[in-house]
mmCIF file of C-alpha atoms and ligand atoms in Angstrom:
data_model
loop_
_atom_site.group_PDB
_atom_site.id
_atom_site.type_symbol
_atom_site.label_atom_id
_atom_site.label_comp_id
_atom_site.label_asym_id
_atom_site.label_seq_id
_atom_site.Cartn_x
_atom_site.Cartn_y
_atom_site.Cartn_z
ATOM 1 C CA UNK A 30 79.782 111.805 134.752
ATOM 2 C CA UNK A 31 80.726 109.844 131.656
ATOM 3 C CA UNK A 32 83.881 108.003 130.679
ATOM 4 C CA UNK A 33 84.998 111.081 128.756
ATOM 5 C CA UNK A 34 84.970 113.094 131.974
ATOM 6 C CA UNK A 35 87.401 110.675 133.564
ATOM 7 C CA UNK A 36 89.576 110.120 130.508
ATOM 8 C CA UNK A 37 93.096 111.565 130.481
ATOM 9 C CA UNK A 38 92.734 115.009 128.949
ATOM 10 C CA UNK A 39 95.589 114.375 126.507
ATOM 11 C CA UNK A 40 93.657 111.390 125.151
ATOM 12 C CA UNK A 41 90.320 113.149 124.498
ATOM 13 C CA UNK A 42 91.048 113.463 120.769
ATOM 14 C CA UNK A 43 93.249 110.395 120.590
ATOM 15 C CA UNK A 44 92.964 108.339 117.451
ATOM 16 C CA UNK A 45 93.712 104.714 118.033
ATOM 17 C CA UNK A 46 95.750 102.672 115.534
ATOM 18 C CA UNK A 47 93.362 102.007 112.653
ATOM 19 C CA UNK A 48 93.292 98.608 111.024
ATOM 20 C CA UNK A 49 91.461 98.539 107.695
ATOM 21 C CA UNK A 50 88.702 95.967 107.235
ATOM 22 C CA UNK A 51 89.810 92.809 105.455
ATOM 23 C CA UNK A 52 88.506 92.517 101.913
ATOM 24 C CA UNK A 53 90.014 91.053 98.772
ATOM 25 C CA UNK A 54 93.464 89.509 98.686
ATOM 26 C CA UNK A 55 95.280 90.618 101.785
ATOM 27 C CA UNK A 56 98.518 92.349 100.699
ATOM 28 C CA UNK A 57 98.401 95.171 103.232
ATOM 29 C CA UNK A 58 100.069 94.003 106.455
ATOM 30 C CA UNK A 59 103.325 92.297 105.407
ATOM 31 C CA UNK A 60 102.106 88.954 106.665
ATOM 32 C CA UNK A 61 103.707 85.790 105.345
ATOM 33 C CA UNK A 62 101.971 83.962 102.486
ATOM 34 C CA UNK A 63 102.921 80.717 104.258
ATOM 35 C CA UNK A 64 101.099 79.256 107.237
ATOM 36 C CA UNK A 65 102.671 76.863 109.748
ATOM 37 C CA UNK A 66 104.189 73.808 108.062
ATOM 38 C CA UNK A 67 101.806 70.858 108.335
ATOM 39 C CA UNK A 68 104.437 68.891 110.252
ATOM 40 C CA UNK A 69 104.635 71.588 112.939
ATOM 41 C CA UNK A 70 100.852 71.831 113.131
ATOM 42 C CA UNK A 71 100.701 68.072 113.788
ATOM 43 C CA UNK A 72 103.403 68.357 116.444
ATOM 44 C CA UNK A 73 101.467 71.173 118.093
ATOM 45 C CA UNK A 74 98.213 69.222 117.883
ATOM 46 C CA UNK A 75 99.913 66.320 119.679
ATOM 47 C CA UNK A 76 101.299 68.745 122.229
ATOM 48 C CA UNK A 77 97.804 70.154 122.898
ATOM 49 C CA UNK A 78 96.321 66.653 123.314
ATOM 50 C CA UNK A 79 99.020 65.765 125.860
ATOM 51 C CA UNK A 80 98.839 69.114 127.647
ATOM 52 C CA UNK A 81 97.048 68.955 130.971
ATOM 53 C CA UNK A 82 98.164 72.287 132.352
ATOM 54 C CA UNK A 83 96.018 74.870 130.548
ATOM 55 C CA UNK A 84 94.542 75.652 133.972
ATOM 56 C CA UNK A 85 97.988 76.735 135.147
ATOM 57 C CA UNK A 86 99.490 80.142 134.369
ATOM 58 C CA UNK A 87 102.221 80.075 131.726
ATOM 59 C CA UNK A 88 105.925 80.242 132.552
ATOM 60 C CA UNK A 89 106.321 83.909 133.409
ATOM 61 C CA UNK A 90 109.955 83.882 132.249
ATOM 62 C CA UNK A 91 109.101 82.450 128.810
ATOM 63 C CA UNK A 92 112.048 80.094 129.336
ATOM 64 C CA UNK A 93 111.436 77.489 126.620
ATOM 65 C CA UNK A 94 111.100 80.204 124.000
ATOM 66 C CA UNK A 95 114.033 82.265 125.255
ATOM 67 C CA UNK A 96 116.187 79.138 125.395
ATOM 68 C CA UNK A 97 115.340 78.358 121.752
ATOM 69 C CA UNK A 98 116.304 81.930 120.794
ATOM 70 C CA UNK A 99 119.479 81.742 122.886
ATOM 71 C CA UNK A 100 120.511 78.470 121.231
ATOM 72 C CA UNK A 101 119.710 79.781 117.766
ATOM 73 C CA UNK A 102 121.876 82.900 118.087
ATOM 74 C CA UNK A 103 124.475 81.583 120.530
ATOM 75 C CA UNK A 104 123.524 84.213 123.132
ATOM 76 C CA UNK A 105 123.025 83.786 126.883
ATOM 77 C CA UNK A 106 119.453 83.523 128.218
ATOM 78 C CA UNK A 107 119.842 86.814 130.067
ATOM 79 C CA UNK A 108 120.305 88.643 126.740
ATOM 80 C CA UNK A 109 116.703 87.921 125.704
ATOM 81 C CA UNK A 110 113.199 88.936 126.695
ATOM 82 C CA UNK A 111 109.957 88.129 124.884
ATOM 83 C CA UNK A 112 106.808 90.147 124.255
ATOM 84 C CA UNK A 113 103.266 89.805 122.917
ATOM 85 C CA UNK A 114 104.552 90.803 119.502
ATOM 86 C CA UNK A 115 107.385 93.278 119.280
ATOM 87 C CA UNK A 116 104.635 95.897 119.624
ATOM 88 C CA UNK A 117 104.517 95.036 123.315
ATOM 89 C CA UNK A 118 108.278 95.461 123.571
ATOM 90 C CA UNK A 119 108.018 98.929 122.022
ATOM 91 C CA UNK A 120 105.473 99.758 124.724
ATOM 92 C CA UNK A 121 107.695 98.312 127.464
ATOM 93 C CA UNK A 122 110.633 100.403 126.220
ATOM 94 C CA UNK A 123 108.525 103.551 126.439
ATOM 95 C CA UNK A 124 107.254 102.570 129.904
ATOM 96 C CA UNK A 125 110.714 101.721 131.214
ATOM 97 C CA UNK A 126 112.589 104.726 129.880
ATOM 98 C CA UNK A 127 110.299 107.707 129.238
ATOM 99 C CA UNK A 128 109.457 110.310 131.825
ATOM 100 C CA UNK A 129 106.847 112.960 130.982
ATOM 101 C CA UNK A 130 108.231 115.216 128.262
ATOM 102 C CA UNK A 131 111.137 112.966 127.281
ATOM 103 C CA UNK A 132 111.759 112.792 123.569
ATOM 104 C CA UNK A 133 112.113 109.872 121.222
ATOM 105 C CA UNK A 134 113.756 110.287 117.824
ATOM 106 C CA UNK A 135 112.193 108.484 114.861
ATOM 107 C CA UNK A 136 112.392 108.631 111.064
ATOM 108 C CA UNK A 137 109.537 109.785 108.885
ATOM 109 C CA UNK A 138 107.961 107.909 107.239
ATOM 110 C CA UNK A 139 108.423 104.884 109.462
ATOM 111 C CA UNK A 140 106.431 102.553 111.714
ATOM 112 C CA UNK A 141 103.799 104.763 113.381
ATOM 113 C CA UNK A 142 103.704 102.648 116.533
ATOM 114 C CA UNK A 143 106.863 104.285 117.944
ATOM 115 C CA UNK A 144 105.238 107.697 118.085
ATOM 116 C CA UNK A 145 101.842 106.411 119.222
ATOM 117 C CA UNK A 146 103.351 104.388 122.040
ATOM 118 C CA UNK A 147 105.654 107.185 123.146
ATOM 119 C CA UNK A 148 102.745 109.623 123.336
ATOM 120 C CA UNK A 149 100.518 107.225 125.282
ATOM 121 C CA UNK A 150 103.425 106.986 127.715
ATOM 122 C CA UNK A 151 103.684 110.792 128.068
ATOM 123 C CA UNK A 152 106.665 111.176 125.745
ATOM 124 C CA UNK A 153 107.112 113.298 122.632
ATOM 125 C CA UNK A 154 108.234 112.082 119.225
ATOM 126 C CA UNK A 155 110.600 114.109 117.060
ATOM 127 C CA UNK A 156 111.203 112.900 113.533
ATOM 128 C CA UNK A 157 114.006 113.057 111.010
ATOM 129 C CA UNK A 158 112.669 113.078 107.436
ATOM 130 C CA UNK A 159 113.645 110.375 104.981
ATOM 131 C CA UNK A 160 113.668 111.892 101.502
ATOM 132 C CA UNK A 161 111.912 110.465 98.418
ATOM 133 C CA UNK A 162 114.570 111.985 96.128
ATOM 134 C CA UNK A 163 117.116 109.878 98.012
ATOM 135 C CA UNK A 164 114.904 106.782 97.779
ATOM 136 C CA UNK A 165 114.231 107.256 101.536
ATOM 137 C CA UNK A 166 117.766 106.153 102.422
ATOM 138 C CA UNK A 167 118.899 106.789 105.979
ATOM 139 C CA UNK A 168 121.238 109.721 106.495
ATOM 140 C CA UNK A 169 123.581 109.083 109.413
ATOM 141 C CA UNK A 170 124.652 112.760 109.395
ATOM 142 C CA UNK A 171 121.074 114.000 109.773
ATOM 143 C CA UNK A 172 120.344 111.500 112.539
ATOM 144 C CA UNK A 173 123.532 112.427 114.425
ATOM 145 C CA UNK A 174 122.726 116.126 114.126
ATOM 146 C CA UNK A 175 119.191 115.515 115.428
ATOM 147 C CA UNK A 176 120.597 113.461 118.324
ATOM 148 C CA UNK A 177 122.733 116.429 119.337
ATOM 149 C CA UNK A 178 119.908 118.969 118.955
ATOM 150 C CA UNK A 179 117.107 116.949 120.524
ATOM 151 C CA UNK A 180 118.899 114.876 123.173
ATOM 152 C CA UNK A 181 116.287 112.090 122.970
ATOM 153 C CA UNK A 182 116.009 109.272 125.483
ATOM 154 C CA UNK A 183 115.284 106.695 122.766
ATOM 155 C CA UNK A 184 116.294 106.497 119.120
ATOM 156 C CA UNK A 185 114.272 104.158 116.889
ATOM 157 C CA UNK A 186 115.778 102.880 113.658
ATOM 158 C CA UNK A 187 113.628 100.505 111.654
ATOM 159 C CA UNK A 188 115.847 98.507 109.299
ATOM 160 C CA UNK A 189 114.713 97.588 106.715
ATOM 161 C CA UNK A 190 112.338 100.480 107.233
ATOM 162 C CA UNK A 191 108.577 99.996 107.157
ATOM 163 C CA UNK A 192 107.091 101.289 104.830
ATOM 164 C CA UNK A 193 109.946 102.490 102.613
ATOM 165 C CA UNK A 194 112.007 99.263 102.365
ATOM 166 C CA UNK A 195 115.564 100.586 102.806
ATOM 167 C CA UNK A 196 117.967 99.175 105.372
ATOM 168 C CA UNK A 197 120.613 101.177 107.193
ATOM 169 C CA UNK A 198 124.216 100.355 106.192
ATOM 170 C CA UNK A 199 126.177 98.871 109.074
ATOM 171 C CA UNK A 200 128.891 101.548 108.960
ATOM 172 C CA UNK A 201 126.198 104.243 109.347
ATOM 173 C CA UNK A 202 124.713 102.405 112.293
ATOM 174 C CA UNK A 203 128.145 102.248 113.941
ATOM 175 C CA UNK A 204 128.674 105.989 113.427
ATOM 176 C CA UNK A 205 125.276 106.629 115.042
ATOM 177 C CA UNK A 206 126.094 104.335 117.970
ATOM 178 C CA UNK A 207 129.374 106.170 118.487
ATOM 179 C CA UNK A 208 127.569 109.526 118.578
ATOM 180 C CA UNK A 209 124.480 108.508 120.574
ATOM 181 C CA UNK A 210 123.973 109.069 124.295
ATOM 182 C CA UNK A 211 120.628 107.308 124.422
ATOM 183 C CA UNK A 212 119.019 103.905 124.031
ATOM 184 C CA UNK A 213 119.200 102.863 120.376
ATOM 185 C CA UNK A 214 116.424 100.537 119.258
ATOM 186 C CA UNK A 215 117.021 98.703 116.006
ATOM 187 C CA UNK A 216 113.684 97.321 114.853
ATOM 188 C CA UNK A 217 114.570 94.313 112.716
ATOM 189 C CA UNK A 218 111.038 93.049 112.102
ATOM 190 C CA UNK A 219 112.088 92.465 108.456
ATOM 191 C CA UNK A 220 115.740 91.629 109.109
ATOM 192 C CA UNK A 221 115.416 88.061 107.819
ATOM 193 C CA UNK A 222 114.670 89.411 104.330
ATOM 194 C CA UNK A 223 117.689 91.735 104.150
ATOM 195 C CA UNK A 224 120.292 89.342 105.510
ATOM 196 C CA UNK A 225 121.837 92.163 107.572
ATOM 197 C CA UNK A 226 123.555 90.882 110.706
ATOM 198 C CA UNK A 227 123.567 93.034 113.829
ATOM 199 C CA UNK A 228 124.532 90.296 116.306
ATOM 200 C CA UNK A 229 128.145 91.472 116.765
ATOM 201 C CA UNK A 230 126.920 95.037 117.365
ATOM 202 C CA UNK A 231 124.468 93.844 120.017
ATOM 203 C CA UNK A 232 127.292 92.066 121.826
ATOM 204 C CA UNK A 233 129.480 95.148 121.596
ATOM 205 C CA UNK A 234 127.090 98.060 122.342
ATOM 206 C CA UNK A 235 125.235 97.927 125.695
ATOM 207 C CA UNK A 236 122.888 100.751 124.597
ATOM 208 C CA UNK A 237 121.699 98.851 121.521
ATOM 209 C CA UNK A 238 118.508 96.771 121.473
ATOM 210 C CA UNK A 239 117.437 94.613 118.545
ATOM 211 C CA UNK A 240 113.693 93.980 118.267
ATOM 212 C CA UNK A 241 112.623 90.921 116.308
ATOM 213 C CA UNK A 242 109.354 89.178 115.649
ATOM 214 C CA UNK A 243 107.765 85.903 114.617
ATOM 215 C CA UNK A 244 105.035 87.829 112.768
ATOM 216 C CA UNK A 245 106.754 88.340 109.425
ATOM 217 C CA UNK A 246 109.378 85.831 108.195
ATOM 218 C CA UNK A 247 108.024 83.117 110.523
ATOM 219 C CA UNK A 248 104.381 83.718 109.639
ATOM 220 C CA UNK A 249 103.083 83.617 113.227
ATOM 221 C CA UNK A 250 101.352 87.030 113.248
ATOM 222 C CA UNK A 251 98.253 85.371 114.723
ATOM 223 C CA UNK A 252 100.153 84.104 117.776
ATOM 224 C CA UNK A 253 101.751 87.468 118.710
ATOM 225 C CA UNK A 254 105.373 86.728 119.610
ATOM 226 C CA UNK A 255 108.298 89.141 119.495
ATOM 227 C CA UNK A 256 111.581 89.411 121.348
ATOM 228 C CA UNK A 257 114.428 91.738 122.209
ATOM 229 C CA UNK A 258 118.137 90.942 122.082
ATOM 230 C CA UNK A 259 120.334 93.225 124.187
ATOM 231 C CA UNK A 260 122.859 93.421 126.988
ATOM 232 C CA UNK A 261 121.519 91.813 130.212
ATOM 233 C CA UNK A 262 121.333 95.231 131.951
ATOM 234 C CA UNK A 263 119.057 96.455 129.169
ATOM 235 C CA UNK A 264 116.949 93.281 129.328
ATOM 236 C CA UNK A 265 116.548 93.728 133.098
ATOM 237 C CA UNK A 266 115.385 97.313 132.527
ATOM 238 C CA UNK A 267 112.717 96.140 130.064
ATOM 239 C CA UNK A 268 111.660 93.308 132.384
ATOM 240 C CA UNK A 269 111.113 95.819 135.196
ATOM 241 C CA UNK A 270 107.857 96.885 133.531
ATOM 242 C CA UNK A 271 106.893 93.610 131.832
ATOM 243 C CA UNK A 272 103.713 92.164 133.297
ATOM 244 C CA UNK A 273 103.944 88.597 134.590
ATOM 245 C CA UNK A 274 102.672 85.841 132.274
ATOM 246 C CA UNK A 275 102.740 88.146 129.254
ATOM 247 C CA UNK A 276 102.977 85.325 126.698
ATOM 248 C CA UNK A 277 100.494 82.484 126.703
ATOM 249 C CA UNK A 278 101.733 78.902 126.902
ATOM 250 C CA UNK A 279 100.762 77.961 123.349
ATOM 251 C CA UNK A 280 102.491 80.912 121.684
ATOM 252 C CA UNK A 281 105.686 80.246 123.638
ATOM 253 C CA UNK A 282 105.790 76.615 122.505
ATOM 254 C CA UNK A 283 104.821 77.258 118.878
ATOM 255 C CA UNK A 284 107.431 80.001 118.405
ATOM 256 C CA UNK A 285 110.139 77.868 120.012
ATOM 257 C CA UNK A 286 109.323 75.071 117.550
ATOM 258 C CA UNK A 287 109.650 77.100 114.360
ATOM 259 C CA UNK A 288 112.824 79.086 115.033
ATOM 260 C CA UNK A 289 115.642 78.029 112.737
ATOM 261 C CA UNK A 290 113.717 75.237 110.979
ATOM 262 C CA UNK A 291 115.114 74.698 107.483
ATOM 263 C CA UNK A 292 111.698 75.242 105.819
ATOM 264 C CA UNK A 293 111.891 78.891 106.781
ATOM 265 C CA UNK A 294 115.182 79.478 105.038
ATOM 266 C CA UNK A 295 113.554 78.231 101.837
ATOM 267 C CA UNK A 296 110.441 80.313 102.426
ATOM 268 C CA UNK A 297 112.456 83.477 102.996
ATOM 269 C CA UNK A 298 114.461 82.787 99.830
ATOM 270 C CA UNK A 299 111.235 82.289 97.908
ATOM 271 C CA UNK A 300 109.816 85.600 99.135
ATOM 272 C CA UNK A 301 113.040 87.427 98.229
ATOM 273 C CA UNK A 302 113.108 85.906 94.723
ATOM 274 C CA UNK A 303 109.426 86.738 94.296
ATOM 275 C CA UNK A 304 110.183 90.325 95.327
ATOM 276 C CA UNK A 305 112.897 90.478 92.665
ATOM 277 C CA UNK A 306 110.508 89.064 90.075
ATOM 278 C CA UNK A 307 107.921 91.737 90.935
ATOM 279 C CA UNK A 308 110.553 94.478 90.828
ATOM 280 C CA UNK A 309 111.541 93.368 87.317
ATOM 281 C CA UNK A 310 107.938 93.106 86.175
ATOM 282 C CA UNK A 311 107.103 96.612 87.445
ATOM 283 C CA UNK A 312 110.311 98.244 86.168
ATOM 284 C CA UNK A 313 108.908 99.032 82.672
ATOM 285 C CA UNK A 314 106.259 101.247 84.323
ATOM 286 C CA UNK A 315 108.952 103.537 85.743
ATOM 287 C CA UNK A 316 108.196 107.157 84.847
ATOM 288 C CA UNK A 317 104.692 106.548 83.414
ATOM 289 C CA UNK A 318 102.137 108.614 85.373
ATOM 290 C CA UNK A 319 104.905 109.505 87.824
ATOM 291 C CA UNK A 320 105.321 105.848 88.772
ATOM 292 C CA UNK A 321 108.417 105.096 90.830
ATOM 293 C CA UNK A 322 109.302 101.874 92.600
ATOM 294 C CA UNK A 323 111.603 102.314 95.588
ATOM 295 C CA UNK A 324 114.354 99.800 96.341
ATOM 296 C CA UNK A 325 113.356 97.199 98.941
ATOM 297 C CA UNK A 326 115.288 94.839 101.173
ATOM 298 C CA UNK A 327 112.094 93.552 102.727
ATOM 299 C CA UNK A 328 108.980 91.451 102.041
ATOM 300 C CA UNK A 329 107.068 94.401 100.611
ATOM 301 C CA UNK A 330 107.379 96.994 97.846
ATOM 302 C CA UNK A 331 106.842 100.732 98.258
ATOM 303 C CA UNK A 332 105.851 102.840 95.279
ATOM 304 C CA UNK A 333 104.502 106.186 94.166
ATOM 305 C CA UNK A 334 102.326 107.302 91.283
ATOM 306 C CA UNK A 335 100.214 110.252 90.199
ATOM 307 C CA UNK A 336 97.159 108.037 89.726
ATOM 308 C CA UNK A 337 94.540 109.306 92.121
ATOM 309 C CA UNK A 338 93.089 106.732 94.492
ATOM 310 C CA UNK A 339 95.476 103.978 93.418
ATOM 311 C CA UNK A 340 94.653 101.962 96.556
ATOM 312 C CA UNK A 341 90.916 102.129 95.801
ATOM 313 C CA UNK A 342 91.489 101.172 92.145
ATOM 314 C CA UNK A 343 93.444 98.102 93.269
ATOM 315 C CA UNK A 344 90.704 97.216 95.731
ATOM 316 C CA UNK A 345 88.143 97.362 92.876
ATOM 317 C CA UNK A 346 90.278 94.600 91.349
ATOM 318 C CA UNK A 347 90.181 92.626 94.595
ATOM 319 C CA UNK A 348 93.644 93.576 95.897
ATOM 320 C CA UNK A 349 93.978 95.065 99.378
ATOM 321 C CA UNK A 350 97.219 97.066 99.710
ATOM 322 C CA UNK A 351 98.339 99.615 102.279
ATOM 323 C CA UNK A 352 97.373 103.077 101.081
ATOM 324 C CA UNK A 353 97.996 106.309 102.942
ATOM 325 C CA UNK A 354 96.406 109.710 103.411
ATOM 326 C CA UNK A 355 97.651 113.251 103.657
ATOM 327 C CA UNK A 356 101.163 113.939 102.406
ATOM 328 C CA UNK A 357 101.572 110.235 101.630
ATOM 329 C CA UNK A 358 98.448 109.953 99.453
ATOM 330 C CA UNK A 359 100.422 109.124 96.298
ATOM 331 C CA UNK A 360 102.217 106.148 97.861
ATOM 332 C CA UNK A 361 101.231 102.541 98.394
ATOM 333 C CA UNK A 362 102.905 99.561 100.048
ATOM 334 C CA UNK A 363 102.217 96.037 98.856
ATOM 335 C CA UNK A 364 103.252 92.841 100.634
ATOM 336 C CA UNK A 365 104.868 90.023 98.668
ATOM 337 C CA UNK A 366 102.152 87.366 98.797
ATOM 338 C CA UNK A 367 101.217 84.143 97.004
ATOM 339 C CA UNK A 368 102.441 84.022 93.407
ATOM 340 C CA UNK A 369 98.903 84.303 92.052
ATOM 341 C CA UNK A 370 98.191 87.453 94.061
ATOM 342 C CA UNK A 371 101.530 88.944 93.027
ATOM 343 C CA UNK A 372 100.724 88.248 89.371
ATOM 344 C CA UNK A 373 97.304 89.840 89.800
ATOM 345 C CA UNK A 374 98.964 92.893 91.340
ATOM 346 C CA UNK A 375 101.453 93.246 88.454
ATOM 347 C CA UNK A 376 98.647 92.905 85.910
ATOM 348 C CA UNK A 377 96.450 95.442 87.721
ATOM 349 C CA UNK A 378 99.302 97.952 87.964
ATOM 350 C CA UNK A 379 100.009 97.638 84.226
ATOM 351 C CA UNK A 380 96.356 98.267 83.423
ATOM 352 C CA UNK A 381 95.975 101.184 85.825
ATOM 353 C CA UNK A 382 99.268 102.976 85.167
ATOM 354 C CA UNK A 383 99.213 102.552 81.404
ATOM 355 C CA UNK A 384 95.500 103.411 81.035
HETATM 356 C C1 PLP B 409 105.157 94.188 111.800
HETATM 357 C C2 PLP B 409 106.125 95.064 112.522
HETATM 358 C C3 PLP B 409 106.479 94.817 113.840
HETATM 359 C C4 PLP B 409 106.055 93.579 114.542
HETATM 360 O O1 PLP B 409 104.930 93.572 115.098
HETATM 361 P P1 PLP B 409 104.495 92.375 116.062
HETATM 362 O O2 PLP B 409 103.913 93.106 117.198
HETATM 363 O O3 PLP B 409 105.716 91.587 116.442
HETATM 364 O O4 PLP B 409 103.540 91.586 115.259
HETATM 365 C C5 PLP B 409 107.402 95.621 114.450
HETATM 366 N N1 PLP B 409 107.969 96.633 113.805
HETATM 367 C C6 PLP B 409 107.662 96.888 112.536
HETATM 368 C C7 PLP B 409 108.337 97.988 111.834
HETATM 369 C C8 PLP B 409 106.724 96.127 111.857
HETATM 370 O O5 PLP B 409 106.415 96.417 110.596
#
């Protein structure tokens, strides 16, 4: 017998999430161009030197981190749970709520992890298309109709959406919440860049969960910290399937230290103004070789062109962006990075599109 003989039959042809090898300037994963402020790194270094308890398991309730989040938003502790990135929370949601054959409703294109995680947990993903001719804007009517037809257990709304950049208007979200008879997961991984505020909705709607992360605006992708804000009943449901000690001690402390620090407000503003600068610089290319830049409320730009192998051409110039295959082959997503990399991207696009 070999491992394949024992493997779940539905996973025999399973393709795991593919991460492309790092080469060139990394503009492919929506990471922050900023690392931890030096002052915080020194504080953490001091904390490590004074720390004598690395031989002890971490706080299984992630209390220091959850308390920092609770203080920051003015929520109770029991409205918060933390995960090893929000990816882990997506997995916990699937584990807690999906029975074999249950459906989740997602948008397409959107973050592929929802579907992958649902399927690993014996669920099925059904998707509502977002349309390029509508700049991939959300359609509340289409989502509500799909809710009625599909009766999903979970609805995922990524706002602003990865990879297309659009956020869902609050009034549309409210209409969806009014129509939904399922758990509604609002993935706000990029929420800090759009300025949208869902906190009052979370207080008001017990079926609504907001997923947030330290990986993007807070630049802690390497430490893997995400969290969920929701009604305490919902948090208890997620915690039912959360493994003990999920977050390590260091990640808990580091994330608690950065939340709400004034440097981050400035950094987020810088990224947003840099996004606007790139949008203006790319605007003259509109229409040439089918180039179209989609609106973005996030820390990345999504665009289309008829240039074949645009991602590869950018890589030849030392710029690693997110390129896609299949029906999405004419699209790329580029993360707002250091100014120099952004300039190099603008220059490369001008050369390639106008060639
Ligand atoms: C990056 C991202 C996440 C966050 O991932 P982490 O596991 O917290 O690093 C979640 N949702 C979307 C849509 C993302 O793009």
